[in-house]
Tab-separated table of C-alpha atoms in Angstrom:
chain	number	residue	atom	x	y	z
J	1	MET	CA	107.045	113.325	98.791
J	2	SER	CA	109.434	111.895	96.202
J	3	LYS	CA	108.657	108.539	94.646
J	4	ALA	CA	110.386	105.353	95.662
J	5	LYS	CA	113.500	104.577	93.648
J	6	GLN	CA	112.602	102.332	90.737
J	7	ILE	CA	114.930	99.390	90.079
J	8	LEU	CA	114.455	97.419	86.866
J	9	CYS	CA	115.622	93.829	87.300
J	10	ILE	CA	116.442	91.998	84.075
J	11	ASP	CA	116.222	88.197	84.345
J	12	PRO	CA	116.408	86.949	86.977
J	13	GLU	CA	114.735	89.320	89.447
J	14	PRO	CA	116.894	89.099	92.600
J	15	SER	CA	114.055	89.290	95.143
J	16	ASP	CA	115.640	86.449	97.088
J	17	LEU	CA	118.513	88.808	97.894
J	18	HIS	CA	116.077	91.115	99.754
J	19	ILE	CA	117.684	94.147	98.124
J	20	ALA	CA	114.572	96.289	98.622
J	21	ALA	CA	114.321	95.570	102.343
J	22	LEU	CA	118.030	96.081	102.933
J	23	LEU	CA	118.131	99.378	101.038
J	24	ASN	CA	114.997	100.530	102.834
J	25	ARG	CA	116.714	99.989	106.171
J	26	GLN	CA	119.390	102.387	104.955
J	27	GLY	CA	116.667	104.974	104.322
J	28	ILE	CA	116.288	104.306	100.590
J	29	ALA	CA	112.752	103.291	99.549
J	30	VAL	CA	112.809	101.203	96.378
J	31	ASP	CA	110.416	99.242	94.155
J	32	LEU	CA	111.636	96.281	92.101
J	33	THR	CA	110.159	95.456	88.684
J	34	GLU	CA	111.109	92.259	86.879
J	35	VAL	CA	111.363	91.673	83.126
J	36	THR	CA	112.272	88.290	81.657
J	37	SER	CA	111.765	88.719	77.902
J	38	PRO	CA	112.963	91.064	75.127
J	39	GLU	CA	109.421	92.365	74.724
J	40	GLY	CA	109.096	93.052	78.436
J	41	LEU	CA	112.418	94.890	78.419
J	42	ARG	CA	111.402	97.061	75.469
J	43	ASN	CA	108.064	97.877	77.115
J	44	ALA	CA	109.714	98.789	80.405
J	45	LEU	CA	112.200	101.109	78.704
J	46	GLU	CA	109.537	102.989	76.776
J	47	ARG	CA	109.745	105.364	79.757
J	48	PRO	CA	113.513	105.590	80.303
J	49	ASP	CA	113.093	108.507	82.703
J	50	TRP	CA	111.169	106.318	85.160
J	51	TRP	CA	114.111	104.105	86.174
J	52	ASP	CA	116.748	104.889	88.795
J	53	LEU	CA	118.812	101.716	88.448
J	54	ILE	CA	118.945	98.698	86.130
J	55	LEU	CA	120.191	95.378	87.486
J	56	CYS	CA	120.859	92.700	84.890
J	57	ASP	CA	121.996	89.110	85.158
J	58	GLY	CA	125.239	88.875	83.199
J	59	ALA	CA	124.114	85.706	81.445
J	60	SER	CA	121.045	87.467	80.030
J	61	VAL	CA	122.778	90.391	78.331
J	62	GLU	CA	123.070	88.624	75.009
J	63	SER	CA	119.883	86.528	75.092
J	64	LEU	CA	117.684	89.569	75.807
J	65	ALA	CA	119.636	91.954	73.560
J	66	VAL	CA	120.097	94.284	76.513
J	67	GLU	CA	122.937	96.273	74.943
J	68	ALA	CA	120.950	97.057	71.764
J	69	VAL	CA	117.789	98.054	73.650
J	70	ILE	CA	119.610	100.337	76.079
J	71	LEU	CA	121.758	101.860	73.306
J	72	SER	CA	118.604	103.029	71.523
J	73	ILE	CA	117.490	105.129	74.515
J	74	ARG	CA	120.862	105.919	76.086
J	75	ASP	CA	120.460	109.697	75.711
J	76	ASP	CA	117.194	109.621	77.689
J	77	LEU	CA	118.346	107.173	80.353
J	78	ASP	CA	119.624	108.430	83.703
J	79	ALA	CA	119.768	105.015	85.363
J	80	SER	CA	123.024	103.071	85.537
J	81	LEU	CA	123.309	99.508	84.305
J	82	VAL	CA	124.825	97.137	86.877
J	83	LEU	CA	125.596	93.551	85.877
J	84	VAL	CA	125.200	90.756	88.438
J	85	LYS	CA	127.031	87.495	87.726
J	86	ALA	CA	127.538	84.112	89.342
J	87	VAL	CA	130.951	83.342	90.835
J	88	GLU	CA	131.737	80.859	88.090
J	89	SER	CA	130.740	83.236	85.270
J	90	PRO	CA	133.655	84.136	82.926
J	91	LEU	CA	132.226	87.646	82.361
J	92	SER	CA	134.956	90.181	83.181
J	93	ALA	CA	134.780	93.767	84.399
J	94	LYS	CA	136.357	94.855	81.091
J	95	GLN	CA	133.576	93.116	79.134
J	96	GLY	CA	130.992	94.711	81.392
J	97	HIS	CA	132.472	98.143	80.735
J	98	ARG	CA	132.311	97.554	76.983
J	99	LEU	CA	128.619	96.708	77.389
J	100	GLY	CA	128.075	100.069	79.041
J	101	ALA	CA	127.755	98.762	82.605
J	102	ALA	CA	128.704	101.018	85.494
J	103	ASP	CA	129.836	97.998	87.503
J	104	LEU	CA	129.992	94.202	87.556
J	105	VAL	CA	129.171	92.535	90.881
J	106	VAL	CA	129.351	88.920	91.997
J	107	ARG	CA	125.879	87.827	93.055
J	108	ASP	CA	127.003	86.271	96.349
J	109	ASP	CA	128.847	89.425	97.452
J	110	LEU	CA	125.744	91.098	98.873
J	111	ASP	CA	127.595	93.867	100.747
J	112	HIS	CA	129.318	94.938	97.530
J	113	LEU	CA	126.056	94.786	95.583
J	114	LEU	CA	124.246	96.969	98.129
J	115	MET	CA	127.093	99.482	98.112
J	116	VAL	CA	127.002	99.676	94.315
J	117	CYS	CA	123.200	100.026	94.308
J	118	GLU	CA	123.330	102.887	96.815
J	119	ARG	CA	126.130	104.626	94.915
J	120	GLU	CA	124.417	104.350	91.530
J	121	LEU	CA	121.044	105.448	92.908
J	122	GLN	CA	122.731	108.591	94.237
J	123	SER	CA	124.412	109.143	90.865
J	124	CYS	CA	121.077	108.764	89.089
J	125	ALA	CA	119.425	111.308	91.389
J	126	LEU	CA	122.155	113.800	90.507
J	127	ARG	CA	121.820	113.112	86.772
J	128	LYS	CA	118.049	113.588	86.955
J	129	GLU	CA	118.411	116.833	88.840
J	130	LEU	CA	120.946	118.158	86.347
J	131	ARG	CA	118.682	117.162	83.471
J	132	GLY	CA	115.815	118.968	85.170
J	133	LEU	CA	117.903	122.075	85.699
J	134	ARG	CA	118.974	122.110	82.055
J	135	ARG	CA	115.414	121.627	80.912
J	136	SER	CA	114.109	124.351	83.219
J	137	ALA	CA	116.792	126.796	82.102
J	138	GLY	CA	116.107	126.045	78.467
J	139	ILE	CA	112.481	127.137	78.643
J	140	LEU	CA	113.065	130.393	80.495
J	141	ASP	CA	112.411	133.610	78.605
J	142	GLN	CA	115.803	135.266	78.714
J	143	GLY	CA	114.284	138.651	77.825
J	144	ALA	CA	111.765	138.716	80.645
J	145	SER	CA	112.192	141.613	83.046
J	146	ARG	CA	110.405	139.892	85.956
J	147	SER	CA	112.351	137.813	88.463
J	148	VAL	CA	112.236	134.052	88.022
J	149	MET	CA	112.985	131.010	90.174
J	150	LEU	CA	114.828	128.095	88.638
J	151	ALA	CA	112.922	124.848	89.221
J	152	THR	CA	114.642	121.584	90.015
J	153	ILE	CA	113.484	118.110	89.138
J	154	HIS	CA	111.879	117.810	92.583
J	155	ASP	CA	109.532	120.692	91.753
J	156	LEU	CA	108.254	119.197	88.517
J	157	SER	CA	105.084	117.138	88.302
J	158	PRO	CA	105.434	113.622	86.784
J	159	THR	CA	103.808	114.782	83.553
J	160	ALA	CA	106.328	117.614	83.180
J	161	ARG	CA	109.442	115.488	83.585
J	162	PRO	CA	111.809	114.893	80.705
J	163	GLY	CA	110.543	112.464	78.127
J	164	ASN	CA	106.902	112.916	79.113
J	165	ASP	CA	105.930	115.793	76.831
J	166	ASP	CA	103.633	113.658	74.709
J	167	ALA	CA	102.061	112.043	77.740
J	168	ALA	CA	101.375	115.405	79.305
J	169	SER	CA	99.442	116.603	76.288
J	170	SER	CA	97.532	113.437	75.465
J	171	ALA	CA	96.948	111.393	78.645
J	172	PRO	CA	94.310	112.684	81.074
J	173	ALA	CA	95.420	113.052	84.667
J	174	VAL	CA	93.815	110.707	87.171
J	175	GLY	CA	90.638	112.361	88.389
J	176	GLU	CA	90.384	114.687	85.396
J	177	SER	CA	87.993	112.402	83.538
J	178	PRO	CA	86.316	109.609	85.572
J	179	VAL	CA	85.145	107.846	82.409
J	180	ALA	CA	88.649	107.876	80.931
J	181	ASP	CA	90.162	106.720	84.233
J	182	GLN	CA	87.744	103.798	84.443
J	183	ALA	CA	88.358	102.800	80.832
J	184	ARG	CA	92.131	102.836	81.382
J	185	ILE	CA	91.975	100.790	84.591
J	186	ARG	CA	89.530	98.331	83.018
J	187	ALA	CA	91.879	97.879	80.061
J	188	LEU	CA	94.850	97.190	82.361
J	189	ILE	CA	92.842	94.587	84.285
J	190	ASP	CA	91.604	92.961	81.067
J	191	ALA	CA	95.239	92.734	79.946
J	192	GLY	CA	96.056	90.632	83.029
J	193	GLY	CA	97.561	93.442	85.082
J	194	LEU	CA	96.210	92.504	88.519
J	195	THR	CA	99.070	91.283	90.691
J	196	LEU	CA	99.283	90.026	94.267
J	197	GLU	CA	102.213	90.671	96.566
J	198	PHE	CA	102.612	89.476	100.139
J	199	GLN	CA	104.100	91.413	103.044
J	200	PRO	CA	105.318	89.461	106.079
J	201	ILE	CA	103.794	90.190	109.490
J	202	ILE	CA	106.424	89.686	112.188
J	203	SER	CA	105.426	88.324	115.591
J	204	LEU	CA	106.705	90.032	118.762
J	205	SER	CA	105.265	87.350	121.049
J	206	THR	CA	108.049	84.824	121.537
J	207	HIS	CA	106.017	82.716	123.958
J	208	GLU	CA	103.409	81.830	121.319
J	209	GLU	CA	103.572	79.215	118.593
J	210	HIS	CA	105.260	80.736	115.540
J	211	ARG	CA	103.137	81.278	112.462
J	212	SER	CA	104.411	82.576	109.107
J	213	MET	CA	101.995	85.448	108.525
J	214	PHE	CA	101.573	87.545	105.363
J	215	GLU	CA	99.147	90.241	104.262
J	216	THR	CA	97.885	89.927	100.689
J	217	LEU	CA	98.424	93.197	98.795
J	218	VAL	CA	96.969	93.946	95.372
J	219	ARG	CA	98.866	95.865	92.698
J	220	LEU	CA	98.024	96.722	89.088
J	221	LYS	CA	100.628	96.561	86.334
J	222	ASP	CA	100.350	99.442	83.886
J	223	ASP	CA	101.285	99.342	80.204
J	224	THR	CA	104.939	100.154	80.996
J	225	GLY	CA	105.302	97.280	83.446
J	226	LYS	CA	105.229	99.542	86.505
J	227	LEU	CA	103.205	98.243	89.447
J	228	LEU	CA	100.608	100.806	90.551
J	229	MET	CA	99.947	101.095	94.263
J	230	PRO	CA	96.362	100.678	95.626
J	231	PHE	CA	95.777	104.411	96.102
J	232	GLU	CA	96.412	104.869	92.382
J	233	PHE	CA	93.582	102.604	91.200
J	234	LEU	CA	91.356	101.320	94.033
J	235	PRO	CA	89.382	104.601	94.340
J	236	ILE	CA	88.591	104.307	90.622
J	237	LEU	CA	87.440	100.701	91.070
J	238	GLU	CA	85.264	101.742	93.994
J	239	SER	CA	83.672	104.624	92.091
J	240	ALA	CA	82.916	102.282	89.190
J	241	GLY	CA	81.313	99.696	91.500
J	242	TRP	CA	83.846	96.977	90.612
J	243	MET	CA	85.261	96.204	94.063
J	244	SER	CA	83.098	93.110	94.596
J	245	LYS	CA	84.440	91.360	91.503
J	246	ILE	CA	88.011	92.384	92.283
J	247	ASP	CA	87.715	91.160	95.886
J	248	LEU	CA	86.396	87.821	94.665
J	249	TRP	CA	89.378	87.454	92.346
J	250	ILE	CA	91.835	88.423	95.117
J	251	LEU	CA	90.302	85.959	97.562
J	252	ARG	CA	90.270	83.071	95.090
J	253	ARG	CA	93.870	83.625	93.989
J	254	ALA	CA	95.094	84.160	97.567
J	255	LEU	CA	93.384	80.975	98.766
J	256	ALA	CA	94.892	79.038	95.853
J	257	THR	CA	98.339	80.385	96.749
J	258	LEU	CA	97.895	79.505	100.413
J	259	GLN	CA	96.698	76.003	99.551
J	260	GLU	CA	99.756	75.450	97.348
J	261	MET	CA	102.049	76.700	100.122
J	262	GLN	CA	100.517	74.346	102.658
J	263	GLU	CA	100.676	71.415	100.256
J	264	CYS	CA	104.409	72.183	99.858
J	265	GLY	CA	104.876	71.824	103.615
J	266	ALA	CA	104.232	75.336	104.981
J	267	GLN	CA	101.375	74.262	107.247
J	268	ASP	CA	101.949	77.224	109.566
J	269	ALA	CA	101.361	79.838	106.834
J	270	VAL	CA	98.597	82.392	107.481
J	271	LEU	CA	97.267	84.871	104.913
J	272	PHE	CA	95.535	88.127	105.814
J	273	ILE	CA	93.133	89.189	103.036
J	274	ASN	CA	91.259	92.511	102.747
J	275	VAL	CA	87.560	92.592	101.873
J	276	ALA	CA	85.788	95.897	101.148
J	277	THR	CA	82.553	96.892	102.872
J	278	GLU	CA	81.009	97.283	99.422
J	279	THR	CA	81.744	93.614	98.742
J	280	LEU	CA	80.080	92.457	101.955
J	281	SER	CA	77.085	94.700	101.260
J	282	SER	CA	76.087	92.343	98.439
J	283	THR	CA	74.397	89.296	99.963
J	284	GLU	CA	75.248	87.178	96.950
J	285	THR	CA	78.896	88.203	96.929
J	286	ALA	CA	79.246	87.644	100.670
J	287	LYS	CA	77.846	84.132	100.216
J	288	ALA	CA	80.345	83.505	97.416
J	289	LEU	CA	83.236	84.597	99.662
J	290	GLY	CA	82.053	82.192	102.337
J	291	ALA	CA	81.665	79.366	99.812
J	292	PHE	CA	85.232	79.814	98.558
J	293	ILE	CA	86.636	79.701	102.097
J	294	SER	CA	84.526	76.697	103.090
J	295	ALA	CA	85.615	74.764	99.994
J	296	ALA	CA	89.325	75.569	100.289
J	297	ARG	CA	91.508	72.718	101.554
J	298	LEU	CA	93.406	74.721	104.137
J	299	ALA	CA	94.766	74.228	107.631
J	300	ARG	CA	92.415	75.524	110.297
J	301	GLY	CA	93.104	79.052	111.445
J	302	SER	CA	95.173	79.995	108.393
J	303	VAL	CA	93.005	82.803	106.960
J	304	VAL	CA	92.295	86.204	108.527
J	305	ILE	CA	89.853	88.517	106.728
J	306	GLU	CA	90.436	92.252	107.193
J	307	VAL	CA	87.420	94.602	107.209
J	308	ARG	CA	86.750	98.205	108.154
J	309	LYS	CA	84.456	99.378	110.951
J	310	SER	CA	81.907	100.515	108.387
J	311	ALA	CA	81.142	96.857	107.617
J	312	PHE	CA	79.635	96.434	111.105
J	313	THR	CA	76.935	98.995	110.272
J	314	ASP	CA	76.628	99.029	106.474
J	315	ALA	CA	76.773	95.239	106.014
J	316	ARG	CA	76.121	93.865	109.488
J	317	ALA	CA	73.895	90.892	108.574
J	318	ALA	CA	76.178	89.675	105.789
J	319	LEU	CA	79.263	90.212	107.970
J	320	GLU	CA	77.797	88.128	110.784
J	321	ARG	CA	76.986	85.257	108.382
J	322	PHE	CA	80.464	85.509	106.886
J	323	ALA	CA	82.060	85.513	110.358
J	324	ARG	CA	80.258	82.269	111.213
J	325	VAL	CA	81.810	80.651	108.131
J	326	LEU	CA	85.236	81.813	109.304
J	327	GLN	CA	84.637	80.576	112.839
J	328	ALA	CA	83.672	77.123	111.558
J	329	LYS	CA	87.218	76.767	110.198
J	330	ASN	CA	88.834	78.598	113.149
J	331	HIS	CA	89.780	81.436	110.756
J	332	GLY	CA	89.879	85.049	111.943
J	333	LEU	CA	88.261	88.431	111.386
J	334	LEU	CA	90.357	91.592	111.750
J	335	ILE	CA	89.207	95.189	112.212
J	336	GLU	CA	91.730	97.336	110.330
J	337	ASP	CA	90.841	100.879	111.380
J	338	ALA	CA	90.347	100.735	115.144
J	339	GLY	CA	90.857	104.071	116.902
J	340	ILE	CA	92.077	104.856	120.398
J	341	LYS	CA	88.472	105.433	121.559
J	342	ASP	CA	87.157	102.108	120.250
J	343	CYS	CA	87.358	99.964	123.394
J	344	ALA	CA	83.559	99.866	123.642
J	345	PHE	CA	83.321	98.911	119.956
J	346	LEU	CA	85.706	95.999	120.467
J	347	ALA	CA	83.778	94.791	123.526
J	348	GLU	CA	80.480	94.989	121.625
J	349	HIS	CA	81.804	92.813	118.804
J	350	ARG	CA	83.980	90.425	120.818
J	351	ASP	CA	82.068	87.476	119.352
J	352	LEU	CA	83.167	88.403	115.804
J	353	ILE	CA	86.589	90.095	115.987
J	354	THR	CA	89.746	88.033	116.528
J	355	HIS	CA	92.412	90.536	115.436
J	356	VAL	CA	92.883	94.309	115.635
J	357	LYS	CA	95.207	96.357	113.440
J	358	LEU	CA	96.648	99.699	114.541
J	359	GLU	CA	96.440	101.778	111.373
J	360	ARG	CA	99.100	104.014	109.864
J	361	ALA	CA	97.747	107.241	111.409
J	362	MET	CA	98.135	105.766	114.889
J	363	THR	CA	101.662	104.420	114.477
J	364	GLN	CA	102.852	107.585	112.760
J	365	GLY	CA	101.101	109.603	115.459
J	366	LEU	CA	103.131	107.785	118.090
J	367	VAL	CA	106.411	108.750	116.431
J	368	GLU	CA	105.297	112.350	115.941
J	369	ARG	CA	103.966	112.548	119.531
J	370	ARG	CA	100.449	113.355	118.314
J	371	VAL	CA	99.010	110.134	119.724
J	372	PRO	CA	99.694	109.453	123.437
J	373	GLN	CA	101.545	106.243	124.267
J	374	ASP	CA	99.099	105.589	127.136
J	375	ALA	CA	96.109	105.805	124.787
J	376	VAL	CA	97.590	103.216	122.427
J	377	LYS	CA	98.466	100.934	125.337
J	378	ALA	CA	94.906	101.240	126.681
J	379	LEU	CA	93.448	100.219	123.293
J	380	VAL	CA	95.841	97.269	123.031
J	381	GLN	CA	94.926	96.109	126.524
J	382	CYS	CA	91.203	96.398	125.707
J	383	ALA	CA	91.698	94.188	122.663
J	384	LYS	CA	93.782	91.621	124.527
J	385	LYS	CA	91.203	91.507	127.317
J	386	GLU	CA	88.663	90.387	124.692
J	387	GLY	CA	91.068	87.699	123.421
J	388	MET	CA	92.079	89.614	120.280
J	389	ARG	CA	95.588	89.744	118.799
J	390	VAL	CA	96.944	93.204	117.926
J	391	ILE	CA	99.051	94.020	114.850
J	392	ALA	CA	100.682	97.399	114.210
J	393	LEU	CA	100.744	98.622	110.610
J	394	ALA	CA	103.276	100.927	108.923
J	395	VAL	CA	106.232	100.174	111.195
J	396	ASP	CA	108.787	102.054	109.128
J	397	ASN	CA	111.472	102.979	111.663
J	398	ALA	CA	113.206	101.630	114.739
J	399	GLU	CA	111.785	104.293	117.057
J	400	LEU	CA	108.404	102.553	116.988
J	401	LEU	CA	109.639	99.155	118.166
J	402	PRO	CA	110.066	99.871	121.910
J	403	MET	CA	106.799	101.847	121.965
J	404	LEU	CA	104.809	99.024	120.409
J	405	PHE	CA	106.508	96.340	122.489
J	406	ALA	CA	105.760	98.296	125.680
J	407	ALA	CA	102.133	98.658	124.609
J	408	GLY	CA	101.808	94.876	124.313
J	409	VAL	CA	101.418	94.657	120.526
J	410	ASP	CA	101.569	91.048	119.287
J	411	ALA	CA	102.962	91.591	115.767
J	412	ILE	CA	104.245	94.310	113.470
J	413	GLN	CA	104.098	94.981	109.756
J	414	GLY	CA	105.934	97.571	107.688
J	415	HIS	CA	108.908	98.410	105.521
J	416	PHE	CA	111.316	98.606	108.446
J	417	VAL	CA	110.986	94.883	109.095
J	418	SER	CA	109.791	93.536	105.735
J	419	MET	CA	109.119	94.708	102.210
J	420	PRO	CA	106.303	93.051	100.216
J	421	TYR	CA	107.439	89.898	98.431
J	422	ARG	CA	106.206	88.554	95.109
J	423	ASN	CA	107.022	84.935	95.868
J	424	LEU	CA	106.313	84.598	99.605
J	425	MET	CA	109.926	83.431	100.035
J	426	TYR	CA	108.863	79.968	98.873
J	427	PRO	CA	110.443	78.929	95.527
J	428	SER	CA	107.305	77.148	94.328
J	429	ILE	CA	105.089	80.205	94.794
J	430	GLN	CA	105.616	82.844	92.150
J	431	ARG	CA	103.934	86.216	91.703
J	432	VAL	CA	100.199	85.727	91.225
J	433	GLU	CA	98.795	87.562	88.223
J	434	SER	CA	95.321	87.674	86.704
J	435	SER	CA	96.504	85.893	83.569
J	436	SER	CA	95.342	82.840	85.498
J	437	GLY	CA	91.760	83.948	84.895
J	438	PRO	CA	89.884	87.153	84.060
J	439	ALA	CA	89.084	89.176	87.163
J	440	TRP	CA	85.559	89.801	85.922
J	441	GLN	CA	84.565	86.126	85.962
J	442	GLY	CA	82.873	84.862	89.089
J	443	PRO	CA	79.607	83.693	90.623
J	444	VAL	CA	78.155	87.168	91.130
J	445	ARG	CA	75.103	87.870	88.978
J	446	SER	CA	73.567	91.260	88.393
J	447	GLY	CA	70.139	91.986	89.730
């Protein structure tokens, strides 16, 4: 599967325009990365081949020396530069062209901006493919008698793409050397790379009181400024035995964010926060989690902790104690990997579980007709019978909506309805990064 299109946003990052979500609804998956300083811009463009589009505020071109930085890597850059300006800005299309911009768009003209983004992303894909074809043709042995197949850019691994020759020879692939992987991830965390994003959870139950719900998602910024997804670093953290400390950091930062939101007037805000079974398996860590939640000045019922089924067997005693702490504040406990045959499991743990999440395999199975609609509806009805709310994960297309609504699902989450946000849509809440405190500090003691 090809990677999401990478958009570099140069001061300010236009997340409030919801560009990612709107492009995704047109079938274009994108990730936005923000840079706000000359150093950040230089670091991001150390890998010019990574970017598919560069959006830049017109007022920042001069202050961040954008023209000079891009000129130095122009031959290796496939992404177009698009300038975004305010209505009152005197910057003209002619000036934008002289700066090397493919287009100049007024910020408030969202339809035009989306059209330009889609057009330039398509142009970049073509430029990358042509570059890949030229590179592939250049390395063929013209004197070989055997037949050959010309590779395209889509056939090349990330380490074989243009501009990555040095990386391919010097950087170990993930999984090739566990020690090297752990050292790299530890270094990124020590550098303040841990980042929280928040994806909205959209209610389908119009008869219930509205709550603004978000799941807390952890990312890790690498040395180029790219945000790594959980599957790219969480397995390494787990193998190194670091999940407990990371979960403590996530919980503390998420609770601080939620408290700030509620103090700013968002009393209805609810955060869903994942906790690993490994974390709950440590009695001391589980107590620390409970202490943080008990001490937080939050509205009742505004935290939902997500755990896997394994926690009910591998960390049962600690989970039960932790659940009592949650119940004292009317907070919730969600099981995130319930299967269609888990009605008995839900009934057995009705005193602990308040929410059930239908995982990605189930929702995708519905679309692909591998999972029967009746089986999903039966599971949802089992959960609702026990007083549990049901959330469907990975809702990435419109075909799922009538299926989930018919099954009685309470809320949905996924890229079709909402991309993860870095600022929770509240101006006072910015992206939460570990520069606010080392992830390794906490109350957990060895032994």
